[in-house]
């Protein structure tokens, strides 16, 4: 980081604390446009201008103070330094490196900096506490000059690469020329889409969104084609650039489909980069940053990007290698994929975020199958079958996708609750995600009419979420959360049930209410262009609900005329006439002068060039898109896996007996049950009176079997009962009020359903043993994951009583585990007592709020417990 400031040089403590070098600035002095930014640093009266080439930046500092101008080079900013270098080559040139660890485990940045005026090195005064980090800074004194130009070349390869990038792209000292060139480049990119009509705010939002959509992925290779691979080795590709920053969980939905319309060249280069990752690191990217697999997010969403490009004939890359990489990604042993493959769903107890992961794996598997079908791969039936596994987590009683555990659906259940079954969402925000088989999803709900009511409810129900606080869930319209990606396709689902005017109306509402030109003009995180790409596509009147298909669903064109200036030289225009702003019905539509009634449009019709003309009306229920063949269809008509049954019971454990019921989405099936080795055809609910293992599978009229499901139900000691308990979080119930004595222990991940959690207070439990008897010892299982704000209790106090009123403190067990150690840890707090008593009170003492050094400083921490054993 380079920071200009005026006056006397500062000491190292000041630099570390950023006391003098940072500055206030007035928003009125800011100005930004593609390729340019300027601001005045008020504390130092220095005006800063920034512009760039592809691989270098250029700064202009105008010193209006008349005082000495200094520049601080700070390699310590933000990330943890692994290695660094500051090499003063002359009084005008510095080069070096910064290898750091944060989100990217090993991020390499090499730099080469030239200054237009000579500097003197102004040493930072140090103390014994700062000597060891003094070489992470350089303070440069330029004297009382009026203007300073700075050129910075960067590279992920080495310092030589940084120098070559700078000297090749910006050999002169002409700031205005670089700024002009940057403007021209951006003008060429943004001119790929021309718009007419709309108001000034809508036009500003549109081109801002188009600009945002193009910021990532980032160019990662040097001028000579060298780049750092995910193996951390240096490779070279002189024919095609290499890219970084692939936030694929976000961008597969709209950003990459937008690129297939306006940027085939880069789409090809992105996929070539994917294949480099596969060849050098053994896997496709999921969330890649600076040649690092960050392990962030879920799914294997490089696959839909590849499949979508292939479906649209954008395939100037090694198709066979890409398909091999897709098959590999879908069969890795991580993040619950083997459970999806083997049992048809992912249990909460086996993998956190199980619902979201399964739903996204199913879609990704369909992408493999659809591309494999084009390649005549005989393995496609397996992937079509896997793509229907989403049905195994659909609960027909509630109409929602739900977590499954122990053969049952998660309980208690609240569709608004944000919990460990979902990724940055709740059940409302994931229950509509089956883009590969929307027909199947509609049928699960009982047909188009019932599905329409469900969609209506989604957009009209309470906008309040419960459970864990999730900052990503924003932009709520009912439970639709536009501020995060899982909801982005939902408004377009009305087209699939012959109600395109409802799609148009909701898309218009989203564009109007959730995008503005204010500083908080987006309702959620940009997420590397996805939030903007949704707007760009939607404002043009189309959206790719199922990337991997060759069509776009028609929504609500915002402008009078949109022109796509295509790479192949063709143009495609979308013209819209409307009665008023509430014209959501399509009175008529023509494609290239011919009547067009389809509520979707083929990608190749766009690529061939032409004109799509709409006449809109405020009479909503028009015949447009309402006949067979005129509305989009997404369905899996082959190798539909038979849906697995599920068990209904009050709990995982019981005292005397437990009623077991077996159900299924499928009606025309019989269930074969195995209870402790006793195999029978299920006909009615039955009771179990001993600890039991149950396995069930379904058989349909064709003799086809579902995958089996399993459940274990434990008979607990009825003399061991929890009679008083701190209020635990609903999403971390562990199975209910008796979870701590049910004999089922939590594993090494708190999100899998068996741990019980209390936030911000002591955790107090009273156990009734049924009678007064000798207590030899007690063990209490606890969990720590400080990254998730969970600490072991400060101590555990053990009390005994015979009347549940008067308690005596018997022992206190101090926690001796490090409170600053990251990772997932289980610990049994044990104590020998040797006293007779009926009641035992366990008080787990609150460890305090998150400490100053923690990312969640000041936040309320958690205590997680499971299981209490009294011997």
PDB file of N, CA and C in Angstrom, residues 314-390:
ATOM      1  N   UNK A 314     -19.568 -22.418 -27.414  1.00  0.00           N
ATOM      2  CA  UNK A 314     -18.378 -21.629 -27.072  1.00  0.00           C
ATOM      3  C   UNK A 314     -17.388 -22.620 -26.469  1.00  0.00           C
ATOM      4  N   UNK A 315     -16.622 -23.267 -27.314  1.00  0.00           N
ATOM      5  CA  UNK A 315     -15.848 -24.413 -26.834  1.00  0.00           C
ATOM      6  C   UNK A 315     -14.476 -24.493 -27.495  1.00  0.00           C
ATOM      7  N   UNK A 316     -13.791 -23.362 -27.569  1.00  0.00           N
ATOM      8  CA  UNK A 316     -12.436 -23.332 -28.102  1.00  0.00           C
ATOM      9  C   UNK A 316     -11.447 -23.680 -27.001  1.00  0.00           C
ATOM     10  N   UNK A 317     -11.620 -24.881 -26.459  1.00  0.00           N
ATOM     11  CA  UNK A 317     -10.777 -25.419 -25.397  1.00  0.00           C
ATOM     12  C   UNK A 317     -10.886 -26.945 -25.465  1.00  0.00           C
ATOM     13  N   UNK A 318     -10.113 -27.626 -24.683  1.00  0.00           N
ATOM     14  CA  UNK A 318     -10.056 -29.088 -24.729  1.00  0.00           C
ATOM     15  C   UNK A 318     -11.312 -29.665 -24.081  1.00  0.00           C
ATOM     16  N   UNK A 319     -12.293 -29.988 -24.901  1.00  0.00           N
ATOM     17  CA  UNK A 319     -13.586 -30.443 -24.400  1.00  0.00           C
ATOM     18  C   UNK A 319     -13.447 -31.755 -23.628  1.00  0.00           C
ATOM     19  N   UNK A 320     -12.662 -32.683 -24.151  1.00  0.00           N
ATOM     20  CA  UNK A 320     -12.512 -33.969 -23.478  1.00  0.00           C
ATOM     21  C   UNK A 320     -11.857 -33.804 -22.108  1.00  0.00           C
ATOM     22  N   UNK A 321     -10.845 -32.955 -22.029  1.00  0.00           N
ATOM     23  CA  UNK A 321     -10.176 -32.702 -20.747  1.00  0.00           C
ATOM     24  C   UNK A 321     -11.143 -32.044 -19.766  1.00  0.00           C
ATOM     25  N   UNK A 322     -11.939 -31.114 -20.262  1.00  0.00           N
ATOM     26  CA  UNK A 322     -12.907 -30.430 -19.395  1.00  0.00           C
ATOM     27  C   UNK A 322     -13.929 -31.416 -18.848  1.00  0.00           C
ATOM     28  N   UNK A 323     -14.419 -32.301 -19.695  1.00  0.00           N
ATOM     29  CA  UNK A 323     -15.418 -33.276 -19.252  1.00  0.00           C
ATOM     30  C   UNK A 323     -14.809 -34.236 -18.230  1.00  0.00           C
ATOM     31  N   UNK A 324     -13.576 -34.629 -18.455  1.00  0.00           N
ATOM     32  CA  UNK A 324     -12.863 -35.465 -17.483  1.00  0.00           C
ATOM     33  C   UNK A 324     -12.760 -34.755 -16.133  1.00  0.00           C
ATOM     34  N   UNK A 325     -12.454 -33.459 -16.171  1.00  0.00           N
ATOM     35  CA  UNK A 325     -12.348 -32.686 -14.927  1.00  0.00           C
ATOM     36  C   UNK A 325     -13.704 -32.570 -14.235  1.00  0.00           C
ATOM     37  N   UNK A 326     -14.778 -32.455 -15.007  1.00  0.00           N
ATOM     38  CA  UNK A 326     -16.125 -32.373 -14.431  1.00  0.00           C
ATOM     39  C   UNK A 326     -16.475 -33.672 -13.710  1.00  0.00           C
ATOM     40  N   UNK A 327     -16.199 -34.795 -14.346  1.00  0.00           N
ATOM     41  CA  UNK A 327     -16.471 -36.102 -13.723  1.00  0.00           C
ATOM     42  C   UNK A 327     -15.661 -36.243 -12.439  1.00  0.00           C
ATOM     43  N   UNK A 328     -14.420 -35.798 -12.477  1.00  0.00           N
ATOM     44  CA  UNK A 328     -13.560 -35.878 -11.290  1.00  0.00           C
ATOM     45  C   UNK A 328     -14.121 -35.041 -10.147  1.00  0.00           C
ATOM     46  N   UNK A 329     -14.558 -33.818 -10.465  1.00  0.00           N
ATOM     47  CA  UNK A 329     -15.080 -32.922  -9.426  1.00  0.00           C
ATOM     48  C   UNK A 329     -16.303 -33.508  -8.745  1.00  0.00           C
ATOM     49  N   UNK A 330     -17.117 -34.230  -9.494  1.00  0.00           N
ATOM     50  CA  UNK A 330     -18.371 -34.765  -8.964  1.00  0.00           C
ATOM     51  C   UNK A 330     -18.177 -36.033  -8.151  1.00  0.00           C
ATOM     52  N   UNK A 331     -16.950 -36.513  -8.071  1.00  0.00           N
ATOM     53  CA  UNK A 331     -16.711 -37.779  -7.376  1.00  0.00           C
ATOM     54  C   UNK A 331     -15.570 -37.695  -6.376  1.00  0.00           C
ATOM     55  N   UNK A 332     -15.316 -36.515  -5.866  1.00  0.00           N
ATOM     56  CA  UNK A 332     -14.284 -36.346  -4.855  1.00  0.00           C
ATOM     57  C   UNK A 332     -14.842 -36.675  -3.473  1.00  0.00           C
ATOM     58  N   UNK A 333     -13.970 -37.025  -2.588  1.00  0.00           N
ATOM     59  CA  UNK A 333     -14.383 -37.437  -1.244  1.00  0.00           C
ATOM     60  C   UNK A 333     -14.284 -36.256  -0.295  1.00  0.00           C
ATOM     61  N   UNK A 334     -15.167 -35.295  -0.480  1.00  0.00           N
ATOM     62  CA  UNK A 334     -15.202 -34.166   0.442  1.00  0.00           C
ATOM     63  C   UNK A 334     -16.571 -33.506   0.392  1.00  0.00           C
ATOM     64  N   UNK A 335     -16.859 -32.720   1.413  1.00  0.00           N
ATOM     65  CA  UNK A 335     -18.061 -31.899   1.500  1.00  0.00           C
ATOM     66  C   UNK A 335     -19.345 -32.697   1.257  1.00  0.00           C
ATOM     67  N   UNK A 336     -19.348 -33.967   1.686  1.00  0.00           N
ATOM     68  CA  UNK A 336     -20.569 -34.767   1.659  1.00  0.00           C
ATOM     69  C   UNK A 336     -20.916 -35.388   0.328  1.00  0.00           C
ATOM     70  N   UNK A 337     -20.075 -35.240  -0.684  1.00  0.00           N
ATOM     71  CA  UNK A 337     -20.395 -35.792  -2.005  1.00  0.00           C
ATOM     72  C   UNK A 337     -20.623 -37.305  -1.954  1.00  0.00           C
ATOM     73  N   UNK A 338     -19.792 -38.097  -1.254  1.00  0.00           N
ATOM     74  CA  UNK A 338     -20.049 -39.552  -1.227  1.00  0.00           C
ATOM     75  C   UNK A 338     -21.422 -39.912  -0.657  1.00  0.00           C
ATOM     76  N   UNK A 339     -21.933 -39.148   0.318  1.00  0.00           N
ATOM     77  CA  UNK A 339     -23.266 -39.442   0.860  1.00  0.00           C
ATOM     78  C   UNK A 339     -24.335 -39.177  -0.201  1.00  0.00           C
ATOM     79  N   UNK A 340     -24.176 -38.106  -0.932  1.00  0.00           N
ATOM     80  CA  UNK A 340     -25.091 -37.806  -2.037  1.00  0.00           C
ATOM     81  C   UNK A 340     -25.112 -38.959  -3.035  1.00  0.00           C
ATOM     82  N   UNK A 341     -23.945 -39.474  -3.380  1.00  0.00           N
ATOM     83  CA  UNK A 341     -23.846 -40.541  -4.376  1.00  0.00           C
ATOM     84  C   UNK A 341     -24.410 -41.855  -3.838  1.00  0.00           C
ATOM     85  N   UNK A 342     -24.034 -42.207  -2.605  1.00  0.00           N
ATOM     86  CA  UNK A 342     -24.344 -43.541  -2.084  1.00  0.00           C
ATOM     87  C   UNK A 342     -25.736 -43.667  -1.488  1.00  0.00           C
ATOM     88  N   UNK A 343     -26.208 -42.640  -0.753  1.00  0.00           N
ATOM     89  CA  UNK A 343     -27.498 -42.785  -0.090  1.00  0.00           C
ATOM     90  C   UNK A 343     -28.582 -41.867  -0.649  1.00  0.00           C
ATOM     91  N   UNK A 344     -28.219 -41.001  -1.596  1.00  0.00           N
ATOM     92  CA  UNK A 344     -29.227 -40.192  -2.250  1.00  0.00           C
ATOM     93  C   UNK A 344     -29.559 -38.898  -1.545  1.00  0.00           C
ATOM     94  N   UNK A 345     -28.959 -38.647  -0.435  1.00  0.00           N
ATOM     95  CA  UNK A 345     -29.084 -37.367   0.267  1.00  0.00           C
ATOM     96  C   UNK A 345     -27.920 -37.271   1.242  1.00  0.00           C
ATOM     97  N   UNK A 346     -27.786 -36.123   1.862  1.00  0.00           N
ATOM     98  CA  UNK A 346     -26.717 -35.904   2.828  1.00  0.00           C
ATOM     99  C   UNK A 346     -27.370 -35.641   4.175  1.00  0.00           C
ATOM    100  N   UNK A 347     -27.028 -36.446   5.162  1.00  0.00           N
ATOM    101  CA  UNK A 347     -27.595 -36.270   6.498  1.00  0.00           C
ATOM    102  C   UNK A 347     -26.948 -35.088   7.201  1.00  0.00           C
ATOM    103  N   UNK A 348     -27.745 -34.420   8.026  1.00  0.00           N
ATOM    104  CA  UNK A 348     -27.219 -33.323   8.834  1.00  0.00           C
ATOM    105  C   UNK A 348     -26.067 -33.782   9.704  1.00  0.00           C
ATOM    106  N   UNK A 349     -26.155 -35.000  10.214  1.00  0.00           N
ATOM    107  CA  UNK A 349     -25.117 -35.514  11.100  1.00  0.00           C
ATOM    108  C   UNK A 349     -23.826 -35.853  10.397  1.00  0.00           C
ATOM    109  N   UNK A 350     -23.873 -35.925   9.063  1.00  0.00           N
ATOM    110  CA  UNK A 350     -22.677 -36.282   8.301  1.00  0.00           C
ATOM    111  C   UNK A 350     -21.966 -35.068   7.712  1.00  0.00           C
ATOM    112  N   UNK A 351     -22.704 -33.987   7.480  1.00  0.00           N
ATOM    113  CA  UNK A 351     -22.112 -32.846   6.789  1.00  0.00           C
ATOM    114  C   UNK A 351     -22.948 -31.600   7.055  1.00  0.00           C
ATOM    115  N   UNK A 352     -22.321 -30.500   7.459  1.00  0.00           N
ATOM    116  CA  UNK A 352     -23.090 -29.257   7.625  1.00  0.00           C
ATOM    117  C   UNK A 352     -23.560 -28.711   6.283  1.00  0.00           C
ATOM    118  N   UNK A 353     -24.562 -27.837   6.338  1.00  0.00           N
ATOM    119  CA  UNK A 353     -25.140 -27.215   5.146  1.00  0.00           C
ATOM    120  C   UNK A 353     -25.613 -28.279   4.154  1.00  0.00           C
ATOM    121  N   UNK A 354     -26.161 -29.363   4.718  1.00  0.00           N
ATOM    122  CA  UNK A 354     -26.461 -30.547   3.920  1.00  0.00           C
ATOM    123  C   UNK A 354     -27.524 -30.299   2.860  1.00  0.00           C
ATOM    124  N   UNK A 355     -28.530 -29.502   3.164  1.00  0.00           N
ATOM    125  CA  UNK A 355     -29.596 -29.252   2.193  1.00  0.00           C
ATOM    126  C   UNK A 355     -29.055 -28.476   1.002  1.00  0.00           C
ATOM    127  N   UNK A 356     -28.366 -27.397   1.277  1.00  0.00           N
ATOM    128  CA  UNK A 356     -27.824 -26.575   0.190  1.00  0.00           C
ATOM    129  C   UNK A 356     -26.853 -27.374  -0.670  1.00  0.00           C
ATOM    130  N   UNK A 357     -25.994 -28.144  -0.026  1.00  0.00           N
ATOM    131  CA  UNK A 357     -25.010 -28.910  -0.785  1.00  0.00           C
ATOM    132  C   UNK A 357     -25.686 -29.923  -1.692  1.00  0.00           C
ATOM    133  N   UNK A 358     -26.654 -30.659  -1.166  1.00  0.00           N
ATOM    134  CA  UNK A 358     -27.319 -31.654  -1.995  1.00  0.00           C
ATOM    135  C   UNK A 358     -28.000 -31.005  -3.193  1.00  0.00           C
ATOM    136  N   UNK A 359     -28.744 -29.935  -2.962  1.00  0.00           N
ATOM    137  CA  UNK A 359     -29.472 -29.298  -4.058  1.00  0.00           C
ATOM    138  C   UNK A 359     -28.525 -28.813  -5.145  1.00  0.00           C
ATOM    139  N   UNK A 360     -27.399 -28.259  -4.748  1.00  0.00           N
ATOM    140  CA  UNK A 360     -26.471 -27.737  -5.749  1.00  0.00           C
ATOM    141  C   UNK A 360     -25.701 -28.862  -6.439  1.00  0.00           C
ATOM    142  N   UNK A 361     -25.387 -29.934  -5.705  1.00  0.00           N
ATOM    143  CA  UNK A 361     -24.757 -31.091  -6.351  1.00  0.00           C
ATOM    144  C   UNK A 361     -25.681 -31.686  -7.411  1.00  0.00           C
ATOM    145  N   UNK A 362     -26.975 -31.760  -7.100  1.00  0.00           N
ATOM    146  CA  UNK A 362     -27.930 -32.322  -8.064  1.00  0.00           C
ATOM    147  C   UNK A 362     -27.921 -31.527  -9.361  1.00  0.00           C
ATOM    148  N   UNK A 363     -27.946 -30.210  -9.231  1.00  0.00           N
ATOM    149  CA  UNK A 363     -27.909 -29.375 -10.438  1.00  0.00           C
ATOM    150  C   UNK A 363     -26.603 -29.560 -11.195  1.00  0.00           C
ATOM    151  N   UNK A 364     -25.486 -29.552 -10.496  1.00  0.00           N
ATOM    152  CA  UNK A 364     -24.189 -29.726 -11.150  1.00  0.00           C
ATOM    153  C   UNK A 364     -24.109 -31.074 -11.863  1.00  0.00           C
ATOM    154  N   UNK A 365     -24.681 -32.128 -11.238  1.00  0.00           N
ATOM    155  CA  UNK A 365     -24.681 -33.442 -11.876  1.00  0.00           C
ATOM    156  C   UNK A 365     -25.505 -33.436 -13.161  1.00  0.00           C
ATOM    157  N   UNK A 366     -26.609 -32.698 -13.147  1.00  0.00           N
ATOM    158  CA  UNK A 366     -27.382 -32.568 -14.388  1.00  0.00           C
ATOM    159  C   UNK A 366     -26.550 -31.904 -15.476  1.00  0.00           C
ATOM    160  N   UNK A 367     -25.759 -30.911 -15.106  1.00  0.00           N
ATOM    161  CA  UNK A 367     -24.892 -30.256 -16.095  1.00  0.00           C
ATOM    162  C   UNK A 367     -23.941 -31.261 -16.724  1.00  0.00           C
ATOM    163  N   UNK A 368     -23.409 -32.166 -15.902  1.00  0.00           N
ATOM    164  CA  UNK A 368     -22.532 -33.221 -16.441  1.00  0.00           C
ATOM    165  C   UNK A 368     -23.312 -34.101 -17.404  1.00  0.00           C
ATOM    166  N   UNK A 369     -24.514 -34.524 -16.992  1.00  0.00           N
ATOM    167  CA  UNK A 369     -25.307 -35.416 -17.823  1.00  0.00           C
ATOM    168  C   UNK A 369     -25.686 -34.767 -19.149  1.00  0.00           C
ATOM    169  N   UNK A 370     -26.084 -33.500 -19.100  1.00  0.00           N
ATOM    170  CA  UNK A 370     -26.517 -32.838 -20.336  1.00  0.00           C
ATOM    171  C   UNK A 370     -25.347 -32.651 -21.297  1.00  0.00           C
ATOM    172  N   UNK A 371     -24.171 -32.297 -20.756  1.00  0.00           N
ATOM    173  CA  UNK A 371     -23.004 -32.174 -21.632  1.00  0.00           C
ATOM    174  C   UNK A 371     -22.555 -33.557 -22.099  1.00  0.00           C
ATOM    175  N   UNK A 372     -22.616 -34.540 -21.193  1.00  0.00           N
ATOM    176  CA  UNK A 372     -22.248 -35.905 -21.573  1.00  0.00           C
ATOM    177  C   UNK A 372     -23.143 -36.457 -22.654  1.00  0.00           C
ATOM    178  N   UNK A 373     -24.404 -36.062 -22.658  1.00  0.00           N
ATOM    179  CA  UNK A 373     -25.315 -36.514 -23.714  1.00  0.00           C
ATOM    180  C   UNK A 373     -24.878 -35.982 -25.061  1.00  0.00           C
ATOM    181  N   UNK A 374     -24.423 -34.754 -25.096  1.00  0.00           N
ATOM    182  CA  UNK A 374     -23.924 -34.198 -26.356  1.00  0.00           C
ATOM    183  C   UNK A 374     -22.642 -34.884 -26.802  1.00  0.00           C
ATOM    184  N   UNK A 375     -21.901 -35.446 -25.828  1.00  0.00           N
ATOM    185  CA  UNK A 375     -20.636 -36.121 -26.133  1.00  0.00           C
ATOM    186  C   UNK A 375     -20.802 -37.629 -26.268  1.00  0.00           C
ATOM    187  N   UNK A 376     -22.067 -38.107 -26.178  1.00  0.00           N
ATOM    188  CA  UNK A 376     -22.366 -39.544 -26.299  1.00  0.00           C
ATOM    189  C   UNK A 376     -21.656 -40.379 -25.241  1.00  0.00           C
ATOM    190  N   UNK A 377     -21.593 -39.877 -24.030  1.00  0.00           N
ATOM    191  CA  UNK A 377     -20.979 -40.605 -22.926  1.00  0.00           C
ATOM    192  C   UNK A 377     -21.998 -41.586 -22.333  1.00  0.00           C
ATOM    193  N   UNK A 378     -21.687 -42.869 -22.245  1.00  0.00           N
ATOM    194  CA  UNK A 378     -22.648 -43.839 -21.709  1.00  0.00           C
ATOM    195  C   UNK A 378     -22.900 -43.708 -20.212  1.00  0.00           C
ATOM    196  N   UNK A 379     -22.108 -42.898 -19.519  1.00  0.00           N
ATOM    197  CA  UNK A 379     -22.270 -42.759 -18.066  1.00  0.00           C
ATOM    198  C   UNK A 379     -23.357 -41.766 -17.674  1.00  0.00           C
ATOM    199  N   UNK A 380     -24.004 -41.148 -18.644  1.00  0.00           N
ATOM    200  CA  UNK A 380     -24.903 -40.045 -18.313  1.00  0.00           C
ATOM    201  C   UNK A 380     -26.092 -40.478 -17.469  1.00  0.00           C
ATOM    202  N   UNK A 381     -26.541 -41.743 -17.585  1.00  0.00           N
ATOM    203  CA  UNK A 381     -27.703 -42.165 -16.808  1.00  0.00           C
ATOM    204  C   UNK A 381     -27.464 -42.018 -15.311  1.00  0.00           C
ATOM    205  N   UNK A 382     -26.227 -42.298 -14.876  1.00  0.00           N
ATOM    206  CA  UNK A 382     -25.886 -42.160 -13.453  1.00  0.00           C
ATOM    207  C   UNK A 382     -26.069 -40.714 -13.001  1.00  0.00           C
ATOM    208  N   UNK A 383     -25.654 -39.775 -13.825  1.00  0.00           N
ATOM    209  CA  UNK A 383     -25.709 -38.372 -13.421  1.00  0.00           C
ATOM    210  C   UNK A 383     -27.119 -37.802 -13.542  1.00  0.00           C
ATOM    211  N   UNK A 384     -27.900 -38.273 -14.514  1.00  0.00           N
ATOM    212  CA  UNK A 384     -29.310 -37.881 -14.539  1.00  0.00           C
ATOM    213  C   UNK A 384     -30.019 -38.382 -13.285  1.00  0.00           C
ATOM    214  N   UNK A 385     -29.694 -39.611 -12.876  1.00  0.00           N
ATOM    215  CA  UNK A 385     -30.303 -40.161 -11.663  1.00  0.00           C
ATOM    216  C   UNK A 385     -29.899 -39.356 -10.431  1.00  0.00           C
ATOM    217  N   UNK A 386     -28.623 -39.035 -10.316  1.00  0.00           N
ATOM    218  CA  UNK A 386     -28.149 -38.230  -9.188  1.00  0.00           C
ATOM    219  C   UNK A 386     -28.803 -36.858  -9.166  1.00  0.00           C
ATOM    220  N   UNK A 387     -29.118 -36.327 -10.335  1.00  0.00           N
ATOM    221  CA  UNK A 387     -29.720 -35.001 -10.417  1.00  0.00           C
ATOM    222  C   UNK A 387     -31.125 -34.956  -9.834  1.00  0.00           C
ATOM    223  N   UNK A 388     -31.756 -36.120  -9.629  1.00  0.00           N
ATOM    224  CA  UNK A 388     -33.104 -36.156  -9.045  1.00  0.00           C
ATOM    225  C   UNK A 388     -33.076 -36.409  -7.541  1.00  0.00           C
ATOM    226  N   UNK A 389     -31.919 -36.516  -6.949  1.00  0.00           N
ATOM    227  CA  UNK A 389     -31.826 -36.770  -5.503  1.00  0.00           C
ATOM    228  C   UNK A 389     -32.425 -35.648  -4.669  1.00  0.00           C
ATOM    229  N   UNK A 390     -32.611 -34.474  -5.267  1.00  0.00           N
ATOM    230  CA  UNK A 390     -33.201 -33.367  -4.514  1.00  0.00           C
ATOM    231  C   UNK A 390     -34.556 -33.749  -3.919  1.00  0.00           C
TER     232      UNK A 390
END
